[in-house]
Every structure is written in structure tokens, then in C-alpha cells.
Amino acid sequence: MNPFSTAKNLMNTALNLLPQPIQQNLPQKSEAFSFGDAVPILDGNDLSNYMECWFNGRWYEPQVSLEGLSKSWKSTPYLSSGIIFKRNFLANLFKPHTRMSRQSFEQIALDFIWCGNTYVEDVRSRLGNTIKFKPALAKYTRAGEHAGQYFYLSQSHRGYEEYEFPQDRICQIRETDIDQEIYGTPEYISALQSAWLNESATLFRRKYYNNGSHAGFILYVNDPASDPNDITALRTALKESKGPGNFRNLFYYSPNGKKDGIQVIPTSEIAAKDDFTNIKSITRDDTLAALRIPPQLMGIVPSNAGGFGDIKSATEVFYHNEIVPLQSRLLQFNEWAGDEVIQFKEYGLILPK
């Protein structure tokens, strides 16, 4: 017999022969605790700040998840609409070039705004001449170990593929970052918590409406003198009160009933204490502040009588303080290409005569 099994059996036998503690019927005490606390940004346990951009052996992984950013872009209309508004503003002023179409520039501008990185590929002929400049989607482009080395990751009908661009064929324009110098980070990243809260509040209210069981209250009957037929009728009325998006209140008539024979217990209330309106307004303001877009340019209805002010003045200030700096960053591509490929028209409002 295995000596280890024999020793284990002897130990279990000895433990069973030990005197067991006396179980006393102590009174149960109430207990309260909290859980699910929000994690602050300065929790001291963020390893990504120490790792910066992790090198996996072939390319550097972005510090911020691009998959998460692409999902967050669709979380709230204020974030996606603000990014598209900036993209449209830039595309409207762009002058098409023989080697860069307007469609290519729209993708370049969109990638730079939503993730802080944009990549432009120099497509050349067999003789080495540049045919056109084509955008490489920033969500799937990665920077390699060496300067001028880039990879493209794709999921197609052939499965997962990795493509390495020819050396020095990719121009990367990135937002500056304080943690690393390989990838850029979007300027609205500090407003993501507000965007997610906005989405959560909307989903909570949407699930409430889709639930369908919206009886306004429950009638609790403890009167023993009630007629059983009345109880059956009440049960039928409760079942029929369920319907999508319906709020129905039930009336129960009990003659000669006791004072507390019937109690009204509210169970579902549309005016829930989640402060839905304030959450939507505050998170909207946070998102627009991160994008630095005046609210009147986003089609937001003012809640005060005075409004947001002159939309013409707001547009001109937005152009000079926000669009012009974006244009100057995208003009870095001309230095890399050695040609004035990206050019912009002068901005001016078309006013009625």
C-alpha cells in the first residue's frame, strides 16, 4: 500500500476523533456592507502606465484598446456626432489632389480624430513612382520595432492575416501623448467615463420600457371577509395589466372592509430616483467640453430662455480655435510626401444677400 495514502488516512481519522466545538444557537445579527465601489483613476495599480506600449515580438501594442475606443465611439450620440462633425468640417475645406481623393482624406481625418492616429500608405508602381496615397485603417495598423516598419492586421474570409508594409511606405500622424511616443491617444479620452454613464442611463431606461410589466401598484388584500370571487377577479385584472409600454392602475371595491384590509404598495414608477434627465445633461456637457464643440453647432435645444448665443460667432470661433489646429497637424503629411498633397480652402460663411 502507498505509504502516503496510509498517512493521509491516519491523519483524517485523528482529526475526526478530536472534540468538535459546541454549536450554540446564537442570535442572528443583521449585517451591512458595501460593494462595487468605483475605481478612481489614481488607484496606484495601473500597470499600463509602467508598461507603456507592450512589444509583442513584432510590433507594439497600443496603450489604449482601439477595439474599446471603437465601441465607445458608438456609445452616445454626442461623442459620435461630434467626431463626425469635425470630420465633415475638415472634408468640406479639403482640396482634392490627383493622388489623394476626397474619400481617402475623409478616412484620414476620421482616424486622426477618433483614435489620435492616422496612417497613409504610399502606393507605388513597379518603377517606384507614387500612384496614389491611400489610408490604412488606424484600428488595424501597428507600428513595428524599427522606424518606418508597420503591420496591418485583418480578419477576412481567409481568417486572421498579418501584412507587413514595405519599408518607409507608411506616414503616421499621431496626437502627442505624455506616456509614450509610439501611438497617439484621442483628446476626448478623459470624457469616456461620462460617455459610458450616458449610455448606461439610456440602456437602463430602455430596458425599463421594454420590460412590459408596468402595473402601477400591487393591491395587498388581507381581509378574511373578502369574497373569493373578488380575489379571482383581482388576480385576472393583474394578469391583464401587463403590456409593452403600458401603465395601468387597478381599482378594487370592497364594501364593509376593514381600515387596513387593503394596502397599496407601489412597485414600479416611471419617476425613478436615477435622475435620468440630469445624468443625460451633465454627461452631454462633459463630452462636448472634451470635443470643444459649441452646443448650438450640435443642434442641441437650449434649456434657458436666452439660448446659446449667436451661431455665426460660435462657428467662426470654433473654426479658428479648433479646425485650424487640426489642419496644421494633418499638413505634416506634406512634409513626409514632399508635395502639397493636402490643401484646404479658406473658410467663410455663405450669408444671404
Coordinates of C-alpha atoms in Angstrom, one line a residue:
M1 CA 0.0 0.0 0.0
N2 CA 1.2 3.5 -0.7
P3 CA 2.7 5.0 2.5
F4 CA 1.4 8.4 1.6
S5 CA -2.2 7.1 1.4
T6 CA -1.8 5.4 4.7
A7 CA -0.5 8.5 6.4
K8 CA -3.4 10.5 4.9
N9 CA -6.0 8.1 6.2
L10 CA -4.4 8.1 9.7
M11 CA -4.5 11.9 9.7
N12 CA -8.2 12.1 8.7
T13 CA -9.0 9.5 11.4
A14 CA -7.2 11.6 14.1
L15 CA -9.0 14.7 13.0
N16 CA -12.4 13.1 13.3
L17 CA -11.6 11.9 16.8
L18 CA -10.9 15.4 18.0
P19 CA -13.7 17.0 20.1
Q20 CA -15.9 19.2 18.0
P21 CA -16.8 22.7 19.1
I22 CA -20.2 23.1 20.7
Q23 CA -22.7 24.7 18.3
Q24 CA -24.6 27.4 20.2
N25 CA -27.8 28.9 18.9
L26 CA -26.6 32.4 19.0
P27 CA -29.0 35.2 17.9
Q28 CA -28.6 36.2 14.3
K29 CA -27.2 39.7 13.8
S30 CA -28.0 42.0 10.9
E31 CA -25.1 42.8 8.7
A32 CA -24.5 45.6 6.2
F33 CA -21.7 46.0 3.7
S34 CA -20.9 47.9 0.5
F35 CA -19.5 46.6 -2.8
G36 CA -18.9 47.7 -6.3
D37 CA -17.1 50.9 -5.5
A38 CA -15.9 53.0 -8.4
V39 CA -12.3 52.6 -9.3
P40 CA -10.5 56.0 -9.3
I41 CA -8.1 56.9 -12.0
L42 CA -5.3 57.3 -9.4
D43 CA -5.7 53.9 -7.7
G44 CA -2.0 53.1 -7.8
N45 CA -2.5 49.7 -9.5
D46 CA -2.4 50.8 -13.2
L47 CA 0.3 48.6 -14.7
S48 CA -0.3 50.0 -18.2
N49 CA 1.5 53.3 -17.1
Y50 CA 4.6 51.3 -16.3
M51 CA 4.4 49.1 -19.4
E52 CA 3.7 51.9 -21.8
C53 CA 3.3 50.2 -25.2
W54 CA 4.0 46.5 -24.9
F55 CA 6.2 45.0 -27.6
N56 CA 4.9 41.5 -28.6
G57 CA 8.0 40.5 -30.6
R58 CA 6.9 42.0 -33.9
W59 CA 5.0 45.2 -33.3
Y60 CA 4.0 47.5 -30.4
E61 CA 0.5 47.1 -28.9
P62 CA -1.4 50.4 -28.4
Q63 CA -1.6 51.6 -24.8
V64 CA -5.3 52.3 -25.3
S65 CA -7.5 49.5 -26.6
L66 CA -8.6 50.5 -30.1
E67 CA -11.4 47.9 -30.0
G68 CA -12.7 49.6 -26.8
L69 CA -12.4 53.0 -28.4
S70 CA -14.4 52.0 -31.5
K71 CA -17.2 50.7 -29.3
S72 CA -17.1 53.8 -27.1
W73 CA -17.5 55.9 -30.2
K74 CA -20.9 54.4 -30.7
S75 CA -22.0 54.6 -27.0
T76 CA -23.6 58.1 -27.1
P77 CA -24.8 60.3 -30.0
Y78 CA -22.9 63.3 -28.6
L79 CA -19.5 61.6 -29.0
S80 CA -20.0 60.1 -32.4
S81 CA -21.9 63.1 -33.8
G82 CA -19.1 65.5 -32.5
I83 CA -16.4 63.4 -34.2
I84 CA -18.3 63.2 -37.4
F85 CA -19.0 67.0 -37.3
K86 CA -15.2 67.7 -37.1
R87 CA -14.6 65.2 -39.9
N88 CA -17.2 66.9 -42.1
F89 CA -15.8 70.3 -41.4
L90 CA -12.3 69.3 -42.5
A91 CA -13.6 67.3 -45.5
N92 CA -15.6 70.3 -46.7
L93 CA -12.5 72.5 -46.8
F94 CA -10.2 69.9 -48.4
K95 CA -9.0 70.4 -52.0
P96 CA -8.9 67.1 -53.8
H97 CA -5.5 66.1 -55.3
T98 CA -4.6 63.9 -58.2
R99 CA -3.0 61.4 -55.8
M100 CA -5.4 61.8 -52.9
S101 CA -9.2 61.6 -53.3
R102 CA -11.8 63.3 -51.0
Q103 CA -12.9 59.9 -49.8
S104 CA -9.3 59.0 -48.8
F105 CA -9.0 62.3 -46.9
E106 CA -12.2 61.7 -45.0
Q107 CA -10.9 58.4 -43.7
I108 CA -7.6 60.0 -42.8
A109 CA -9.3 62.8 -40.9
L110 CA -11.8 60.4 -39.1
D111 CA -9.0 58.1 -37.9
F112 CA -7.0 61.0 -36.6
I113 CA -10.0 62.4 -34.6
W114 CA -11.4 59.2 -33.2
C115 CA -8.2 57.4 -32.1
G116 CA -5.4 60.0 -32.3
N117 CA -3.6 58.1 -35.1
T118 CA -3.8 58.2 -38.9
Y119 CA -1.7 56.2 -41.4
V120 CA -1.3 57.0 -45.1
E121 CA 0.2 54.4 -47.5
D122 CA 2.4 55.4 -50.4
V123 CA 1.2 53.1 -53.2
R124 CA 3.9 52.9 -55.8
S125 CA 4.2 51.4 -59.3
R126 CA 6.8 48.9 -60.4
L127 CA 9.0 51.8 -61.5
G128 CA 8.9 53.2 -58.0
N129 CA 6.6 56.2 -58.8
T130 CA 3.8 57.1 -56.4
I131 CA 0.4 56.2 -57.9
K132 CA -1.7 57.4 -55.0
F133 CA -1.8 57.9 -51.3
K134 CA -4.3 55.6 -49.6
P135 CA -5.3 55.5 -45.9
A136 CA -4.5 52.4 -43.9
L137 CA -7.3 51.9 -41.2
A138 CA -5.9 53.0 -37.9
K139 CA -7.8 50.4 -36.0
Y140 CA -5.8 47.6 -37.6
T141 CA -2.4 49.2 -38.2
R142 CA 0.5 48.6 -35.8
A143 CA 4.0 50.2 -35.5
G144 CA 6.9 47.8 -35.7
E145 CA 10.1 47.7 -33.8
H146 CA 12.1 49.7 -36.3
A147 CA 11.4 53.2 -37.7
G148 CA 9.3 53.0 -40.9
Q149 CA 8.1 49.5 -40.1
Y150 CA 4.3 48.9 -40.0
F151 CA 2.0 46.0 -39.9
Y152 CA -1.7 45.6 -40.9
L153 CA -3.9 43.1 -39.1
S154 CA -7.1 41.9 -40.7
Q155 CA -9.8 39.3 -40.3
S156 CA -11.2 38.2 -43.6
H157 CA -12.9 35.1 -45.1
R158 CA -9.4 33.6 -45.2
G159 CA -9.0 34.1 -41.5
Y160 CA -6.6 36.1 -39.5
E161 CA -3.8 37.7 -41.6
E162 CA -0.8 39.8 -40.9
Y163 CA 0.6 42.0 -43.6
E164 CA 3.9 44.0 -43.3
F165 CA 4.0 47.1 -45.4
P166 CA 7.2 47.8 -47.4
Q167 CA 9.8 49.8 -45.5
D168 CA 9.1 53.6 -45.3
R169 CA 5.8 53.4 -47.1
I170 CA 3.6 54.5 -44.2
C171 CA 3.3 58.0 -42.9
Q172 CA 1.9 58.1 -39.3
I173 CA 0.4 61.3 -37.9
R174 CA -0.4 61.0 -34.2
E175 CA -1.6 63.1 -31.3
T176 CA 1.1 63.8 -28.7
D177 CA 0.9 61.7 -25.5
I178 CA 2.6 62.1 -22.2
D179 CA 3.2 58.4 -21.6
Q180 CA 4.8 57.1 -24.8
E181 CA 5.9 58.3 -28.3
I182 CA 4.7 55.4 -30.5
Y183 CA 0.9 55.9 -30.7
G184 CA -1.3 58.9 -30.1
T185 CA -4.3 59.0 -27.8
P186 CA -7.6 60.8 -28.6
E187 CA -8.2 64.1 -26.9
Y188 CA -11.6 63.0 -25.6
I189 CA -10.3 60.1 -23.6
S190 CA -11.0 61.9 -20.3
A191 CA -14.7 62.1 -21.2
L192 CA -15.1 58.4 -21.8
Q193 CA -16.5 57.8 -18.2
S194 CA -19.2 60.4 -19.0
A195 CA -20.0 58.8 -22.3
W196 CA -20.3 55.4 -20.7
L197 CA -22.5 56.8 -17.9
N198 CA -24.7 58.4 -20.6
E199 CA -25.0 55.0 -22.4
S200 CA -25.8 53.2 -19.1
A201 CA -28.6 55.6 -18.2
T202 CA -30.1 55.3 -21.6
L203 CA -30.0 51.5 -21.5
F204 CA -31.4 51.4 -18.0
R205 CA -34.4 53.5 -19.1
R206 CA -34.8 51.5 -22.4
K207 CA -34.8 48.2 -20.5
Y208 CA -37.4 49.6 -18.2
Y209 CA -39.7 50.3 -21.1
N210 CA -39.1 47.0 -22.8
N211 CA -39.9 45.1 -19.6
G212 CA -43.6 45.4 -20.3
S213 CA -44.8 44.6 -16.8
H214 CA -45.9 48.1 -15.8
A215 CA -48.7 47.8 -13.3
G216 CA -48.6 51.0 -11.3
F217 CA -49.0 49.2 -8.0
I218 CA -49.9 46.0 -6.2
L219 CA -53.1 45.7 -4.1
Y220 CA -52.3 43.7 -1.0
V221 CA -55.5 42.2 0.5
N222 CA -55.5 40.6 3.9
D223 CA -59.3 41.0 4.7
P224 CA -60.6 37.5 5.5
A225 CA -64.1 38.6 4.9
S226 CA -63.4 39.3 1.2
D227 CA -65.4 37.2 -1.3
P228 CA -63.2 34.6 -3.0
N229 CA -64.8 35.6 -6.3
D230 CA -63.4 39.1 -5.8
I231 CA -59.9 37.8 -5.3
T232 CA -60.2 35.8 -8.5
A233 CA -61.3 38.9 -10.4
L234 CA -58.4 40.9 -8.9
R235 CA -55.9 38.2 -10.0
T236 CA -57.3 38.3 -13.5
A237 CA -57.1 42.1 -13.7
L238 CA -53.4 41.9 -12.5
K239 CA -52.5 39.5 -15.3
E240 CA -54.2 41.6 -17.9
S241 CA -52.4 44.7 -16.8
K242 CA -49.1 43.5 -18.4
G243 CA -48.4 45.1 -21.8
P244 CA -45.5 46.7 -23.6
G245 CA -45.2 50.3 -22.5
N246 CA -48.5 50.4 -20.6
F247 CA -49.1 51.8 -17.2
R248 CA -52.4 50.8 -15.7
N249 CA -53.8 51.4 -12.2
L250 CA -56.2 48.9 -10.7
F251 CA -59.4 49.7 -8.7
Y252 CA -60.7 47.3 -6.1
Y253 CA -64.1 47.8 -4.4
S254 CA -64.5 46.1 -1.0
P255 CA -67.7 47.1 0.8
N256 CA -67.6 46.8 4.6
G257 CA -63.9 46.2 4.5
K258 CA -61.5 46.9 7.4
K259 CA -59.5 50.0 7.7
D260 CA -56.2 48.3 6.8
G261 CA -57.7 45.4 4.8
I262 CA -56.3 46.7 1.5
Q263 CA -52.9 48.3 1.2
V264 CA -51.4 50.0 -1.9
I265 CA -47.7 49.1 -2.4
P266 CA -46.0 50.9 -5.4
T267 CA -43.6 48.6 -7.3
S268 CA -42.7 50.4 -10.4
E269 CA -42.6 54.1 -11.0
I270 CA -41.5 56.0 -14.1
A271 CA -40.1 58.8 -12.0
A272 CA -37.4 56.5 -10.7
K273 CA -34.7 58.1 -8.5
D274 CA -32.0 57.6 -11.1
D275 CA -32.0 61.3 -12.0
F276 CA -32.2 60.4 -15.7
T277 CA -32.5 64.0 -17.1
N278 CA -29.6 65.4 -15.1
I279 CA -27.4 62.5 -15.9
K280 CA -28.0 62.9 -19.7
S281 CA -27.4 66.7 -19.5
I282 CA -24.2 66.5 -17.4
T283 CA -22.6 63.8 -19.4
R284 CA -23.5 65.6 -22.6
D285 CA -21.8 68.7 -21.4
D286 CA -18.7 66.7 -20.4
T287 CA -18.5 65.1 -23.8
L288 CA -18.9 68.3 -25.7
A289 CA -16.4 70.0 -23.5
A290 CA -13.8 67.3 -24.3
L291 CA -14.5 67.8 -28.0
R292 CA -14.6 71.6 -27.6
I293 CA -17.7 71.9 -29.8
P294 CA -20.3 74.7 -29.1
P295 CA -23.7 73.2 -28.3
Q296 CA -25.5 75.2 -30.9
L297 CA -23.4 73.6 -33.6
M298 CA -24.6 70.2 -32.5
G299 CA -28.3 71.0 -32.8
I300 CA -28.9 70.9 -29.0
V301 CA -32.1 72.7 -27.9
P302 CA -31.2 75.3 -25.1
S303 CA -33.0 74.8 -21.8
N304 CA -32.8 78.5 -20.9
A305 CA -34.7 81.4 -22.4
G306 CA -31.6 83.2 -23.6
G307 CA -30.3 80.4 -25.7
F308 CA -26.7 79.7 -26.6
G309 CA -25.8 82.9 -28.4
D310 CA -25.1 83.8 -32.0
I311 CA -24.4 80.7 -34.0
K312 CA -22.3 82.6 -36.6
S313 CA -19.9 83.9 -34.0
A314 CA -19.7 80.4 -32.4
T315 CA -18.9 78.8 -35.8
E316 CA -16.1 81.3 -36.5
V317 CA -14.5 80.9 -33.1
F318 CA -14.7 77.1 -33.4
Y319 CA -13.1 77.2 -36.8
H320 CA -10.1 79.4 -35.7
N321 CA -9.6 77.7 -32.4
E322 CA -10.3 74.0 -33.3
I323 CA -10.3 73.3 -37.0
V324 CA -7.2 75.3 -38.0
P325 CA -5.0 73.5 -35.4
L326 CA -6.4 70.2 -36.8
Q327 CA -5.5 71.3 -40.3
S328 CA -1.9 72.2 -39.2
R329 CA -1.4 68.7 -37.8
L330 CA -2.7 67.0 -40.9
L331 CA -0.4 69.2 -43.0
Q332 CA 2.5 67.3 -41.5
F333 CA 1.9 64.7 -44.3
N334 CA 3.1 67.2 -46.9
E335 CA 6.5 67.3 -45.2
W336 CA 6.7 63.5 -45.4
A337 CA 5.4 63.3 -49.0
G338 CA 7.5 66.2 -50.3
D339 CA 4.5 67.7 -52.1
E340 CA 1.5 69.9 -51.3
V341 CA -0.9 66.9 -51.4
I342 CA -3.2 68.2 -48.5
Q343 CA -4.5 71.7 -49.1
F344 CA -7.5 73.5 -47.6
K345 CA -9.8 76.2 -48.8
E346 CA -10.4 79.4 -46.9
Y347 CA -13.4 79.1 -44.6
G348 CA -16.3 81.6 -45.0
L349 CA -20.0 81.5 -44.1
I350 CA -22.4 81.9 -47.1
L351 CA -24.8 84.6 -45.9
P352 CA -28.0 85.6 -47.8
K353 CA -27.8 88.8 -49.7

